[in-house]
Amino acid sequence: MWWYLLVPYICVGVSIVVSYIQWTRRKMYKTLASMSCPKKWPFIGHAHKFFNTTPESIADGLKYFAEFPSPVCIHLGPFPQVGIFDAEQARIVLNSPNCLDKAFFYDFLQVPGTLISAPGHLWKPQRKALNSSLGPAILGSFVPIFNKASATLVDLLEKHVGEPERDFSHEIAKCFLDQIYVTAFGCDFSMQTSPDGDKTVNMMNDYMHLLTKKFFSFWLYPECIDRMTDACQTRQALLKAHHDITENIVRQNKVRERINMADEQYLASENSYKQQNFIECLVKYIRTSIHSTQDDIYSHIDMTLFAGNDTTAKSLNYILLMMAMHPDVQERCYQEVTEICPDEAGVISAENATSFTYLDMVCKESMRLFPVVPIMARAANADIKLSDNHTIPANCNIILGIYQMHRDPKVWGPNADRFDPDNFLPERIAKRHPYAYLPFSAGPRNCMGLRYARLSMKIMAAHILRKYRLKTTLTLDQVRVSYGVMLNIANGVLLSLESR
C-alpha cells in the first residue's frame, strides 16, 4: 500500500530528531556516562522495560534497575532519568537546594501550586505559613477527635464479627475522613454514618485509579492528547463532583468573605478563631500571598484530602494486615495497649500513644515493607554532586526508589522481605543510615503531616486491638503489590474480626 512508501521517511525523520536531541544534550550524557547503565536499545533506551507495564509489574521493573550500583541512568527514549537506590545519595538529593522542585509527574494530580506539587520558590513560603496547622501546639487538641472517630469505627465494625474475611479499606478511609474534616477544616460531615461517606471514598478511589492509568500511559502525557480521551473527561467530572464537597467546607468557614475582608475587619474576626487549623492558616496565606488567589483554595483542600487521608488510611490497613498475619506480634501489641490503657472504653491520650513503643515499632516495620509512596521524583535545577565520581546534571529527573531501598538486603539484612518489628529497636536504628527509611520522605520537603499521621494511626489501631482480634488467611509471600499514585496491595487487605 502507499503508506509503506512513508516508512523510510518516518524512520529518517525520527533518527534526525533523536540525533538532534542527543547532540544538544551531549554534555549531560557525558556527565551521566559515569553512572551504572544497564544495556539499552537504540533510540528507545530502556523504555522497553516499561512497555505495556501494569501497576503490578512496575515494582519488578524498578527492582531490575536497583540491582545495579546506584546511581543508575535510566533512558526513556532520549530523556534520561537518574535512579537513586542508596541512602547517602538520597540524603544529598533530598537536602539539596537545587532539588526542591517535584518532577512533572506531580502535575497529573491537578492540584497546582500546593504543598505536594508547587515549585520550590512557591513551596517555601507556603510551607512556612501552613506548618503551624499541624505543629505540636495544636496536635494535642486533635486527640479527642481521633478518639471519637475511632470509637465510632469500632462500634460500626461490630456487625462484621464472625463474617468471612473482607477488605475494610472503606471503613478505615471513612474514619480518617471524619478526622481530617474536623481537624483540618472544622467541619463535621459524619462520613462514617452518612451515605456520603461511601460516595466520597468511591469517588476518590475512582479518581486515583484513572490517574494511575495515566501515569503508565506515556502516550497520554501530552495534554492535547489526554484531553481527547474519555478517561480525562471522567477525571474532570469526578474532580467537579469533589468540589461540591469542597464548596461546603469553603461556605462553612466563610473563606471567600474572610479573604476579601479589609485588614482591620479580618484582624477583628481572627480573634474569634482561636484554633489555627489548616483552613485558617490557608486563609491567612492566601490573603498575603501574591502568588495565590481565592480560587486556589479548592486545590489546597483537594491536596489535603487526597494526600493526607488516603495515605494514612492505606498505611493503617497494611499495619492491621501485618498484625493479622503475625498473631504473636498482634498479641504483644494488645498486651501493651491494655497495660497502658486498662479501661477498654477509655480515651487514649497523646501520652498513652507515645508509650506504645512496641506498637510504634510494628507501625514503622509495616511502613517499611509497604511504603504508601513507593517512588518519589524530583527535578534537578542545577548540577548535584553525589560524590567525586558522580554528578547529576541539571534538568534531569531523579527517581528515588523508596520501596527498593526499604527492602535492600545490604541495609536490612538477608531477610529484608520478612516482617520484623525488631528492625526498629533503638540499637538497630543507631547502626542504620537515617535515610535508609523514608516513609514520609525527608529533608526540608518532607511530609508536613507525619506527626499527625503517626498519632492518629496509633490511636485508631489501639481502639481496634482493644475490641477485636484480627485474622487473615493471606500470608506475606502471597501479597502482590501494585504501583500507582500510591502503593496498593493488589489482592486486597483481607481481614476477619473476632471479639476479644
PDB file of N, CA and C in Angstrom, residues 108-175:
ATOM      1  N   PHE A 108       0.120  15.803  37.142  1.00  0.00           N
ATOM      2  CA  PHE A 108      -1.048  14.997  36.792  1.00  0.00           C
ATOM      3  C   PHE A 108      -2.095  14.987  37.902  1.00  0.00           C
ATOM      4  N   LEU A 109      -1.671  15.258  39.148  1.00  0.00           N
ATOM      5  CA  LEU A 109      -2.596  15.227  40.276  1.00  0.00           C
ATOM      6  C   LEU A 109      -3.619  16.358  40.216  1.00  0.00           C
ATOM      7  N   GLN A 110      -3.349  17.381  39.414  1.00  0.00           N
ATOM      8  CA  GLN A 110      -4.252  18.519  39.217  1.00  0.00           C
ATOM      9  C   GLN A 110      -4.534  19.279  40.513  1.00  0.00           C
ATOM     10  N   VAL A 111      -3.482  19.414  41.310  1.00  0.00           N
ATOM     11  CA  VAL A 111      -3.560  20.282  42.488  1.00  0.00           C
ATOM     12  C   VAL A 111      -2.397  21.271  42.407  1.00  0.00           C
ATOM     13  N   PRO A 112      -2.428  22.145  41.396  1.00  0.00           N
ATOM     14  CA  PRO A 112      -1.284  23.031  41.152  1.00  0.00           C
ATOM     15  C   PRO A 112      -1.073  24.020  42.286  1.00  0.00           C
ATOM     16  N   GLY A 113       0.183  24.369  42.492  1.00  0.00           N
ATOM     17  CA  GLY A 113       0.512  25.394  43.478  1.00  0.00           C
ATOM     18  C   GLY A 113       0.304  25.000  44.909  1.00  0.00           C
ATOM     19  N   THR A 114       0.239  23.684  45.192  1.00  0.00           N
ATOM     20  CA  THR A 114       0.028  23.218  46.564  1.00  0.00           C
ATOM     21  C   THR A 114       1.322  22.626  47.111  1.00  0.00           C
ATOM     22  N   LEU A 115       1.296  22.243  48.382  1.00  0.00           N
ATOM     23  CA  LEU A 115       2.489  21.691  49.020  1.00  0.00           C
ATOM     24  C   LEU A 115       3.045  20.487  48.283  1.00  0.00           C
ATOM     25  N   ILE A 116       2.173  19.726  47.634  1.00  0.00           N
ATOM     26  CA  ILE A 116       2.629  18.489  47.002  1.00  0.00           C
ATOM     27  C   ILE A 116       3.251  18.717  45.638  1.00  0.00           C
ATOM     28  N   SER A 117       2.925  19.839  44.970  1.00  0.00           N
ATOM     29  CA  SER A 117       3.369  19.993  43.590  1.00  0.00           C
ATOM     30  C   SER A 117       3.982  21.351  43.265  1.00  0.00           C
ATOM     31  N   ALA A 118       3.894  22.316  44.147  1.00  0.00           N
ATOM     32  CA  ALA A 118       4.410  23.666  43.849  1.00  0.00           C
ATOM     33  C   ALA A 118       5.920  23.644  43.647  1.00  0.00           C
ATOM     34  N   PRO A 119       6.443  24.454  42.729  1.00  0.00           N
ATOM     35  CA  PRO A 119       7.901  24.571  42.600  1.00  0.00           C
ATOM     36  C   PRO A 119       8.504  25.137  43.874  1.00  0.00           C
ATOM     37  N   GLY A 120       9.793  24.906  44.064  1.00  0.00           N
ATOM     38  CA  GLY A 120      10.447  25.234  45.329  1.00  0.00           C
ATOM     39  C   GLY A 120      10.258  26.658  45.791  1.00  0.00           C
ATOM     40  N   HIS A 121      10.329  27.629  44.884  1.00  0.00           N
ATOM     41  CA  HIS A 121      10.251  29.029  45.301  1.00  0.00           C
ATOM     42  C   HIS A 121       8.855  29.406  45.789  1.00  0.00           C
ATOM     43  N   LEU A 122       7.816  28.671  45.347  1.00  0.00           N
ATOM     44  CA  LEU A 122       6.460  28.902  45.857  1.00  0.00           C
ATOM     45  C   LEU A 122       6.175  28.045  47.085  1.00  0.00           C
ATOM     46  N   TRP A 123       6.797  26.856  47.114  1.00  0.00           N
ATOM     47  CA  TRP A 123       6.555  25.928  48.219  1.00  0.00           C
ATOM     48  C   TRP A 123       7.079  26.482  49.550  1.00  0.00           C
ATOM     49  N   LYS A 124       8.244  27.125  49.539  1.00  0.00           N
ATOM     50  CA  LYS A 124       8.866  27.573  50.788  1.00  0.00           C
ATOM     51  C   LYS A 124       7.962  28.483  51.622  1.00  0.00           C
ATOM     52  N   PRO A 125       7.446  29.592  51.088  1.00  0.00           N
ATOM     53  CA  PRO A 125       6.580  30.448  51.910  1.00  0.00           C
ATOM     54  C   PRO A 125       5.263  29.761  52.285  1.00  0.00           C
ATOM     55  N   GLN A 126       4.798  28.885  51.411  1.00  0.00           N
ATOM     56  CA  GLN A 126       3.556  28.175  51.702  1.00  0.00           C
ATOM     57  C   GLN A 126       3.733  27.210  52.871  1.00  0.00           C
ATOM     58  N   ARG A 127       4.822  26.468  52.857  1.00  0.00           N
ATOM     59  CA  ARG A 127       5.097  25.525  53.943  1.00  0.00           C
ATOM     60  C   ARG A 127       5.254  26.273  55.262  1.00  0.00           C
ATOM     61  N   LYS A 128       5.948  27.407  55.223  1.00  0.00           N
ATOM     62  CA  LYS A 128       6.135  28.209  56.430  1.00  0.00           C
ATOM     63  C   LYS A 128       4.798  28.676  56.982  1.00  0.00           C
ATOM     64  N   ALA A 129       3.884  29.072  56.092  1.00  0.00           N
ATOM     65  CA  ALA A 129       2.585  29.585  56.529  1.00  0.00           C
ATOM     66  C   ALA A 129       1.681  28.488  57.080  1.00  0.00           C
ATOM     67  N   LEU A 130       1.821  27.259  56.574  1.00  0.00           N
ATOM     68  CA  LEU A 130       0.903  26.181  56.951  1.00  0.00           C
ATOM     69  C   LEU A 130       1.447  25.263  58.037  1.00  0.00           C
ATOM     70  N   ASN A 131       2.733  25.374  58.354  1.00  0.00           N
ATOM     71  CA  ASN A 131       3.365  24.484  59.340  1.00  0.00           C
ATOM     72  C   ASN A 131       2.635  24.473  60.675  1.00  0.00           C
ATOM     73  N   SER A 132       2.217  25.650  61.135  1.00  0.00           N
ATOM     74  CA  SER A 132       1.612  25.733  62.471  1.00  0.00           C
ATOM     75  C   SER A 132       0.287  24.985  62.566  1.00  0.00           C
ATOM     76  N   SER A 133      -0.356  24.688  61.422  1.00  0.00           N
ATOM     77  CA  SER A 133      -1.642  23.984  61.459  1.00  0.00           C
ATOM     78  C   SER A 133      -1.490  22.540  61.900  1.00  0.00           C
ATOM     79  N   LEU A 134      -0.259  22.007  61.852  1.00  0.00           N
ATOM     80  CA  LEU A 134      -0.013  20.634  62.294  1.00  0.00           C
ATOM     81  C   LEU A 134       1.146  20.571  63.280  1.00  0.00           C
ATOM     82  N   GLY A 135       1.426  21.690  63.940  1.00  0.00           N
ATOM     83  CA  GLY A 135       2.518  21.737  64.891  1.00  0.00           C
ATOM     84  C   GLY A 135       2.163  21.078  66.215  1.00  0.00           C
ATOM     85  N   PRO A 136       3.156  20.881  67.079  1.00  0.00           N
ATOM     86  CA  PRO A 136       2.932  20.237  68.385  1.00  0.00           C
ATOM     87  C   PRO A 136       1.882  20.950  69.232  1.00  0.00           C
ATOM     88  N   ALA A 137       1.792  22.275  69.093  1.00  0.00           N
ATOM     89  CA  ALA A 137       0.863  23.031  69.930  1.00  0.00           C
ATOM     90  C   ALA A 137      -0.585  22.672  69.653  1.00  0.00           C
ATOM     91  N   ILE A 138      -0.904  22.407  68.402  1.00  0.00           N
ATOM     92  CA  ILE A 138      -2.298  22.128  68.040  1.00  0.00           C
ATOM     93  C   ILE A 138      -2.590  20.634  67.991  1.00  0.00           C
ATOM     94  N   LEU A 139      -1.542  19.811  67.830  1.00  0.00           N
ATOM     95  CA  LEU A 139      -1.744  18.377  67.657  1.00  0.00           C
ATOM     96  C   LEU A 139      -2.466  17.752  68.852  1.00  0.00           C
ATOM     97  N   GLY A 140      -2.132  18.203  70.056  1.00  0.00           N
ATOM     98  CA  GLY A 140      -2.783  17.661  71.248  1.00  0.00           C
ATOM     99  C   GLY A 140      -4.277  17.900  71.269  1.00  0.00           C
ATOM    100  N   SER A 141      -4.720  19.006  70.663  1.00  0.00           N
ATOM    101  CA  SER A 141      -6.156  19.302  70.644  1.00  0.00           C
ATOM    102  C   SER A 141      -6.917  18.379  69.702  1.00  0.00           C
ATOM    103  N   PHE A 142      -6.204  17.670  68.835  1.00  0.00           N
ATOM    104  CA  PHE A 142      -6.857  16.749  67.903  1.00  0.00           C
ATOM    105  C   PHE A 142      -7.156  15.386  68.530  1.00  0.00           C
ATOM    106  N   VAL A 143      -6.521  15.084  69.644  1.00  0.00           N
ATOM    107  CA  VAL A 143      -6.628  13.746  70.229  1.00  0.00           C
ATOM    108  C   VAL A 143      -8.078  13.352  70.549  1.00  0.00           C
ATOM    109  N   PRO A 144      -8.896  14.224  71.152  1.00  0.00           N
ATOM    110  CA  PRO A 144     -10.303  13.845  71.372  1.00  0.00           C
ATOM    111  C   PRO A 144     -11.040  13.522  70.070  1.00  0.00           C
ATOM    112  N   ILE A 145     -10.687  14.206  68.994  1.00  0.00           N
ATOM    113  CA  ILE A 145     -11.316  13.945  67.695  1.00  0.00           C
ATOM    114  C   ILE A 145     -10.906  12.573  67.181  1.00  0.00           C
ATOM    115  N   PHE A 146      -9.611  12.241  67.312  1.00  0.00           N
ATOM    116  CA  PHE A 146      -9.134  10.919  66.914  1.00  0.00           C
ATOM    117  C   PHE A 146      -9.866   9.828  67.700  1.00  0.00           C
ATOM    118  N   ASN A 147     -10.034  10.040  69.012  1.00  0.00           N
ATOM    119  CA  ASN A 147     -10.707   9.047  69.846  1.00  0.00           C
ATOM    120  C   ASN A 147     -12.175   8.881  69.469  1.00  0.00           C
ATOM    121  N   LYS A 148     -12.850   9.985  69.230  1.00  0.00           N
ATOM    122  CA  LYS A 148     -14.269   9.926  68.881  1.00  0.00           C
ATOM    123  C   LYS A 148     -14.489   9.178  67.572  1.00  0.00           C
ATOM    124  N   ALA A 149     -13.707   9.506  66.551  1.00  0.00           N
ATOM    125  CA  ALA A 149     -13.850   8.839  65.255  1.00  0.00           C
ATOM    126  C   ALA A 149     -13.499   7.363  65.365  1.00  0.00           C
ATOM    127  N   SER A 150     -12.457   7.026  66.141  1.00  0.00           N
ATOM    128  CA  SER A 150     -12.039   5.633  66.311  1.00  0.00           C
ATOM    129  C   SER A 150     -13.098   4.834  67.054  1.00  0.00           C
ATOM    130  N   ALA A 151     -13.724   5.442  68.065  1.00  0.00           N
ATOM    131  CA  ALA A 151     -14.784   4.759  68.813  1.00  0.00           C
ATOM    132  C   ALA A 151     -15.975   4.463  67.907  1.00  0.00           C
ATOM    133  N   THR A 152     -16.311   5.392  67.034  1.00  0.00           N
ATOM    134  CA  THR A 152     -17.397   5.163  66.076  1.00  0.00           C
ATOM    135  C   THR A 152     -17.053   4.007  65.149  1.00  0.00           C
ATOM    136  N   LEU A 153     -15.824   3.970  64.675  1.00  0.00           N
ATOM    137  CA  LEU A 153     -15.386   2.880  63.802  1.00  0.00           C
ATOM    138  C   LEU A 153     -15.516   1.530  64.492  1.00  0.00           C
ATOM    139  N   VAL A 154     -15.035   1.455  65.729  1.00  0.00           N
ATOM    140  CA  VAL A 154     -15.076   0.194  66.471  1.00  0.00           C
ATOM    141  C   VAL A 154     -16.521  -0.286  66.638  1.00  0.00           C
ATOM    142  N   ASP A 155     -17.420   0.635  66.912  1.00  0.00           N
ATOM    143  CA  ASP A 155     -18.839   0.260  67.046  1.00  0.00           C
ATOM    144  C   ASP A 155     -19.414  -0.243  65.729  1.00  0.00           C
ATOM    145  N   LEU A 156     -19.058   0.403  64.629  1.00  0.00           N
ATOM    146  CA  LEU A 156     -19.586   0.017  63.323  1.00  0.00           C
ATOM    147  C   LEU A 156     -19.024  -1.320  62.844  1.00  0.00           C
ATOM    148  N   LEU A 157     -17.828  -1.672  63.303  1.00  0.00           N
ATOM    149  CA  LEU A 157     -17.231  -2.943  62.900  1.00  0.00           C
ATOM    150  C   LEU A 157     -17.881  -4.142  63.583  1.00  0.00           C
ATOM    151  N   GLU A 158     -18.618  -3.885  64.642  1.00  0.00           N
ATOM    152  CA  GLU A 158     -19.241  -4.961  65.425  1.00  0.00           C
ATOM    153  C   GLU A 158     -20.071  -5.901  64.555  1.00  0.00           C
ATOM    154  N   LYS A 159     -20.777  -5.352  63.571  1.00  0.00           N
ATOM    155  CA  LYS A 159     -21.679  -6.176  62.744  1.00  0.00           C
ATOM    156  C   LYS A 159     -20.917  -7.143  61.833  1.00  0.00           C
ATOM    157  N   HIS A 160     -19.605  -6.958  61.705  1.00  0.00           N
ATOM    158  CA  HIS A 160     -18.814  -7.827  60.830  1.00  0.00           C
ATOM    159  C   HIS A 160     -18.095  -8.934  61.597  1.00  0.00           C
ATOM    160  N   VAL A 161     -18.274  -8.980  62.907  1.00  0.00           N
ATOM    161  CA  VAL A 161     -17.633 -10.029  63.708  1.00  0.00           C
ATOM    162  C   VAL A 161     -18.175 -11.391  63.283  1.00  0.00           C
ATOM    163  N   GLY A 162     -17.262 -12.333  63.049  1.00  0.00           N
ATOM    164  CA  GLY A 162     -17.665 -13.686  62.672  1.00  0.00           C
ATOM    165  C   GLY A 162     -17.957 -13.868  61.197  1.00  0.00           C
ATOM    166  N   GLU A 163     -17.939 -12.790  60.427  1.00  0.00           N
ATOM    167  CA  GLU A 163     -18.172 -12.894  58.989  1.00  0.00           C
ATOM    168  C   GLU A 163     -16.910 -13.365  58.281  1.00  0.00           C
ATOM    169  N   PRO A 164     -17.049 -13.848  57.036  1.00  0.00           N
ATOM    170  CA  PRO A 164     -15.844 -14.195  56.255  1.00  0.00           C
ATOM    171  C   PRO A 164     -14.955 -12.971  56.066  1.00  0.00           C
ATOM    172  N   GLU A 165     -13.685 -13.217  55.817  1.00  0.00           N
ATOM    173  CA  GLU A 165     -12.758 -12.104  55.692  1.00  0.00           C
ATOM    174  C   GLU A 165     -13.125 -11.207  54.514  1.00  0.00           C
ATOM    175  N   ARG A 166     -12.869  -9.937  54.714  1.00  0.00           N
ATOM    176  CA  ARG A 166     -13.201  -8.934  53.704  1.00  0.00           C
ATOM    177  C   ARG A 166     -12.212  -7.779  53.820  1.00  0.00           C
ATOM    178  N   ASP A 167     -12.305  -6.865  52.884  1.00  0.00           N
ATOM    179  CA  ASP A 167     -11.445  -5.686  52.882  1.00  0.00           C
ATOM    180  C   ASP A 167     -12.168  -4.543  53.593  1.00  0.00           C
ATOM    181  N   PHE A 168     -11.568  -4.032  54.656  1.00  0.00           N
ATOM    182  CA  PHE A 168     -12.174  -2.956  55.437  1.00  0.00           C
ATOM    183  C   PHE A 168     -11.619  -1.581  55.052  1.00  0.00           C
ATOM    184  N   SER A 169     -11.047  -1.479  53.870  1.00  0.00           N
ATOM    185  CA  SER A 169     -10.419  -0.225  53.452  1.00  0.00           C
ATOM    186  C   SER A 169     -11.401   0.945  53.462  1.00  0.00           C
ATOM    187  N   HIS A 170     -12.644   0.695  53.029  1.00  0.00           N
ATOM    188  CA  HIS A 170     -13.635   1.770  53.003  1.00  0.00           C
ATOM    189  C   HIS A 170     -13.932   2.277  54.412  1.00  0.00           C
ATOM    190  N   GLU A 171     -14.101   1.353  55.337  1.00  0.00           N
ATOM    191  CA  GLU A 171     -14.410   1.749  56.711  1.00  0.00           C
ATOM    192  C   GLU A 171     -13.271   2.567  57.316  1.00  0.00           C
ATOM    193  N   ILE A 172     -12.045   2.109  57.093  1.00  0.00           N
ATOM    194  CA  ILE A 172     -10.882   2.830  57.612  1.00  0.00           C
ATOM    195  C   ILE A 172     -10.790   4.216  56.973  1.00  0.00           C
ATOM    196  N   ALA A 173     -10.985   4.286  55.665  1.00  0.00           N
ATOM    197  CA  ALA A 173     -10.886   5.570  54.955  1.00  0.00           C
ATOM    198  C   ALA A 173     -11.937   6.557  55.453  1.00  0.00           C
ATOM    199  N   LYS A 174     -13.148   6.084  55.694  1.00  0.00           N
ATOM    200  CA  LYS A 174     -14.215   6.982  56.177  1.00  0.00           C
ATOM    201  C   LYS A 174     -13.904   7.493  57.575  1.00  0.00           C
ATOM    202  N   CYS A 175     -13.279   6.658  58.387  1.00  0.00           N
ATOM    203  CA  CYS A 175     -12.895   7.099  59.734  1.00  0.00           C
ATOM    204  C   CYS A 175     -11.861   8.214  59.660  1.00  0.00           C
TER     205      CYS A 175
END
